Amino acid sequence: MNPLDSTVFGQSGLEQIKIPVMLVSGSDDIFAPAVPEQIRPFSWITASDKYLVLMDKATHFSLLKTDSGRGVLPVPPEFIGPNPANRSLLCKSSECCVL
């Protein structure tokens, strides 16, 4: 979720993807801003089966599972954003693939 696509993969890397892809982005993400890191890079993906999800008012941490008991560092509520439980319906599994 909220990957650093332009930084990590770049245009040449994203153009090579041949499998179905879904990028998920948060409109309020200050760590991986939507436009330079997901929206613009989404246009570089040449695969025909591609999807872009933009979650309104979501931050980089909106899908963070804090009750897993896995030693997740505490994140202040203002960094998580409003209604994180509603967003967790998007990804119920911790096995979500992230590009």
Coordinates of N, CA and C in Angstrom, one line a residue:
M1 N 0.8 -1.2 0.0 CA 0.0 0.0 0.0 C 0.9 1.2 0.0
N2 N 0.5 2.2 -0.7 CA 1.2 3.5 -0.8 C 2.7 3.3 -1.2
P3 N 3.0 2.6 -2.2 CA 4.4 2.3 -2.5 C 5.1 3.5 -3.1
L4 N 6.4 3.5 -3.0 CA 7.3 4.5 -3.6 C 7.7 4.1 -5.0
D5 N 6.7 4.0 -5.9 CA 6.9 3.5 -7.2 C 7.9 4.2 -8.1
S6 N 7.8 5.5 -8.1 CA 8.7 6.3 -9.0 C 10.2 6.1 -8.5
T7 N 10.3 6.1 -7.2 CA 11.6 6.0 -6.6 C 12.2 4.6 -6.7
V8 N 11.5 3.6 -6.3 CA 12.0 2.3 -6.3 C 12.1 1.6 -7.6
F9 N 11.0 1.7 -8.4 CA 10.9 0.9 -9.7 C 11.2 1.8 -10.9
G10 N 10.8 3.1 -10.9 CA 11.0 3.9 -12.0 C 10.2 3.5 -13.2
Q11 N 10.1 4.4 -14.2 CA 9.3 4.1 -15.4 C 9.7 2.9 -16.1
S12 N 11.0 2.6 -16.3 CA 11.4 1.4 -17.0 C 11.1 0.2 -16.3
G13 N 11.1 0.2 -14.9 CA 10.7 -1.0 -14.2 C 9.2 -1.3 -14.2
L14 N 8.4 -0.2 -14.1 CA 7.0 -0.4 -14.2 C 6.5 -0.8 -15.5
E15 N 7.1 -0.4 -16.6 CA 6.7 -0.7 -17.9 C 6.9 -2.2 -18.2
Q16 N 7.7 -2.9 -17.4 CA 8.0 -4.3 -17.6 C 6.9 -5.2 -17.0
I17 N 6.1 -4.7 -16.2 CA 5.1 -5.5 -15.5 C 4.1 -6.1 -16.4
K18 N 3.8 -7.4 -16.4 CA 2.9 -8.1 -17.3 C 1.8 -8.8 -16.6
I19 N 1.7 -8.6 -15.3 CA 0.6 -9.3 -14.5 C -0.4 -8.2 -14.0
P20 N -1.6 -8.7 -13.5 CA -2.5 -7.7 -13.0 C -1.9 -6.9 -11.8
V21 N -2.2 -5.7 -11.7 CA -1.6 -4.8 -10.7 C -2.7 -3.9 -10.1
M22 N -2.7 -3.7 -8.8 CA -3.5 -2.7 -8.2 C -2.6 -1.9 -7.3
L23 N -2.6 -0.6 -7.5 CA -1.9 0.4 -6.7 C -2.9 1.0 -5.7
V24 N -2.6 1.1 -4.5 CA -3.5 1.8 -3.5 C -2.7 3.0 -2.9
S25 N -3.4 4.1 -2.9 CA -2.8 5.4 -2.5 C -3.8 6.1 -1.6
G26 N -3.1 6.9 -0.6 CA -3.9 7.7 0.3 C -3.8 9.1 -0.1
S27 N -4.9 9.9 -0.1 CA -4.8 11.3 -0.5 C -4.0 12.2 0.5
D28 N -3.9 11.7 1.7 CA -3.2 12.5 2.7 C -1.9 11.9 3.1
D29 N -1.3 11.1 2.3 CA 0.0 10.5 2.6 C 1.1 11.4 2.4
I30 N 1.8 11.8 3.5 CA 2.9 12.7 3.3 C 4.3 12.0 3.1
F31 N 4.3 10.7 3.3 CA 5.5 9.9 3.2 C 5.7 9.4 1.7
A32 N 4.6 9.0 1.1 CA 4.6 8.6 -0.3 C 3.5 9.3 -1.0
P33 N 3.6 10.6 -1.3 CA 2.5 11.3 -1.9 C 1.9 10.7 -3.2
A34 N 0.6 10.8 -3.3 CA -0.1 10.1 -4.3 C 0.3 10.4 -5.7
V35 N 0.4 11.7 -6.0 CA 0.7 12.1 -7.4 C 2.1 11.6 -7.9
P36 N 3.2 11.9 -7.2 CA 4.5 11.5 -7.7 C 4.7 10.0 -7.5
E37 N 4.1 9.4 -6.5 CA 4.5 8.0 -6.2 C 3.5 6.9 -6.6
Q38 N 2.3 7.2 -6.9 CA 1.3 6.2 -7.4 C 0.6 6.6 -8.6
I39 N 0.0 7.9 -8.7 CA -0.8 8.3 -9.8 C 0.0 8.4 -11.1
R40 N 1.1 9.2 -11.1 CA 1.9 9.3 -12.2 C 2.5 8.0 -12.6
P41 N 3.1 7.2 -11.7 CA 3.7 5.9 -12.1 C 2.6 4.9 -12.6
F42 N 1.4 5.1 -12.2 CA 0.3 4.2 -12.7 C 0.2 4.3 -14.2
S43 N 0.4 5.5 -14.7 CA 0.4 5.7 -16.2 C 1.5 5.0 -16.9
W44 N 2.6 4.6 -16.2 CA 3.7 4.0 -16.8 C 3.5 2.5 -17.0
I45 N 2.5 1.9 -16.2 CA 2.3 0.5 -16.3 C 1.5 0.2 -17.6
T46 N 2.1 -0.7 -18.4 CA 1.6 -1.0 -19.7 C 0.6 -2.2 -19.7
A47 N 0.6 -3.0 -18.6 CA -0.3 -4.1 -18.5 C -1.8 -3.6 -18.6
S48 N -2.6 -4.4 -19.3 CA -4.0 -4.0 -19.5 C -4.8 -4.2 -18.3
D49 N -4.5 -5.0 -17.4 CA -5.3 -5.3 -16.2 C -4.6 -4.6 -15.0
K50 N -5.0 -3.3 -14.9 CA -4.4 -2.5 -13.9 C -5.5 -1.6 -13.2
Y51 N -5.3 -1.4 -11.9 CA -6.3 -0.6 -11.2 C -5.6 0.3 -10.2
L52 N -6.2 1.5 -10.0 CA -5.7 2.5 -9.1 C -6.8 2.8 -8.1
V53 N -6.5 2.6 -6.8 CA -7.4 3.0 -5.7 C -6.9 4.2 -5.0
L54 N -7.6 5.2 -4.9 CA -7.3 6.4 -4.1 C -8.2 6.5 -3.0
M55 N -7.7 6.4 -1.8 CA -8.5 6.4 -0.6 C -8.5 7.9 0.0
D56 N -9.7 8.5 0.0 CA -9.9 9.9 0.4 C -9.5 10.0 1.9
K57 N -8.7 11.0 2.3 CA -8.3 11.3 3.6 C -7.5 10.2 4.3
A58 N -7.0 9.2 3.5 CA -6.1 8.2 4.0 C -4.7 8.6 4.1
T59 N -3.9 8.1 5.1 CA -2.5 8.4 5.2 C -1.7 7.2 4.9
H60 N -0.4 7.3 5.1 CA 0.5 6.2 4.9 C 0.2 5.0 5.9
F61 N -0.4 5.4 7.0 CA -0.7 4.4 8.0 C -2.1 4.0 8.2
S62 N -3.0 4.4 7.3 CA -4.4 4.1 7.5 C -4.8 2.7 7.5
L63 N -4.0 1.8 6.9 CA -4.3 0.4 6.9 C -3.5 -0.4 7.9
L64 N -2.7 0.3 8.7 CA -1.9 -0.3 9.7 C -2.7 -1.1 10.7
K65 N -2.3 -2.4 11.0 CA -2.9 -3.2 12.0 C -2.2 -3.0 13.3
T66 N -2.8 -2.3 14.2 CA -2.1 -2.0 15.5 C -2.4 -3.0 16.5
D67 N -3.4 -3.8 16.3 CA -3.8 -4.8 17.3 C -3.3 -6.2 17.1
S68 N -2.3 -6.3 16.2 CA -1.8 -7.6 15.8 C -0.9 -8.2 16.9
G69 N -0.3 -7.4 17.8 CA 0.6 -7.9 18.8 C 2.0 -8.3 18.2
R70 N 2.3 -7.7 17.0 CA 3.5 -8.0 16.4 C 4.6 -7.0 16.7
G71 N 4.4 -6.2 17.7 CA 5.4 -5.2 18.0 C 5.4 -3.9 17.1
V72 N 4.2 -3.6 16.6 CA 4.1 -2.4 15.7 C 4.3 -1.2 16.6
L73 N 5.2 -0.3 16.1 CA 5.4 0.9 16.8 C 4.1 1.7 16.9
P74 N 3.9 2.4 18.0 CA 2.7 3.2 18.1 C 2.8 4.4 17.1
V75 N 1.7 4.6 16.5 CA 1.6 5.7 15.5 C 0.5 6.7 16.0
P76 N 0.8 8.0 16.1 CA -0.1 8.9 16.6 C -1.4 8.9 15.7
P77 N -2.6 9.1 16.3 CA -3.8 9.1 15.6 C -3.9 10.1 14.4
E78 N -3.2 11.2 14.6 CA -3.3 12.2 13.5 C -2.5 11.7 12.2
F79 N -1.6 10.7 12.4 CA -0.9 10.1 11.3 C -1.7 9.0 10.6
I80 N -2.6 8.5 11.4 CA -3.4 7.4 10.8 C -4.6 7.9 10.0
G81 N -5.2 9.0 10.4 CA -6.3 9.6 9.7 C -7.6 9.1 10.2
P82 N -8.7 9.7 9.7 CA -10.0 9.3 10.2 C -10.5 8.0 9.7
N83 N -11.3 7.3 10.5 CA -12.0 6.0 10.2 C -11.1 5.0 9.6
P84 N -10.0 4.6 10.3 CA -9.1 3.5 9.7 C -9.8 2.2 9.6
A85 N -10.8 1.9 10.5 CA -11.5 0.6 10.5 C -12.2 0.5 9.1
N86 N -12.8 1.5 8.6 CA -13.5 1.5 7.4 C -12.6 1.1 6.2
R87 N -11.4 1.6 6.3 CA -10.4 1.3 5.2 C -9.9 -0.1 5.2
S88 N -9.9 -0.7 6.4 CA -9.4 -2.0 6.5 C -10.2 -3.0 5.8
L89 N -11.4 -2.7 5.4 CA -12.2 -3.6 4.5 C -11.6 -3.8 3.2
L90 N -10.8 -2.8 2.7 CA -10.2 -2.9 1.4 C -9.2 -4.1 1.4
C91 N -8.5 -4.2 2.6 CA -7.5 -5.3 2.6 C -7.6 -6.0 4.0
K92 N -8.4 -7.1 4.0 CA -8.6 -7.8 5.2 C -7.5 -8.7 5.6
S93 N -6.6 -9.0 4.6 CA -5.5 -10.0 4.9 C -4.2 -9.2 5.0
S94 N -3.3 -9.8 5.8 CA -2.0 -9.2 5.9 C -1.1 -9.7 4.8
E95 N -1.7 -10.5 3.9 CA -1.0 -11.1 2.8 C -1.2 -10.3 1.5
C96 N -1.7 -9.1 1.6 CA -1.9 -8.3 0.4 C -0.5 -8.1 -0.3
C97 N -0.6 -8.2 -1.6 CA 0.6 -7.9 -2.4 C 0.8 -6.4 -2.6
V98 N 2.0 -6.0 -2.5 CA 2.3 -4.6 -2.7 C 3.3 -4.5 -3.8
L99 N 3.0 -3.7 -4.8 CA 4.0 -3.5 -5.8 C 5.0 -2.5 -5.4

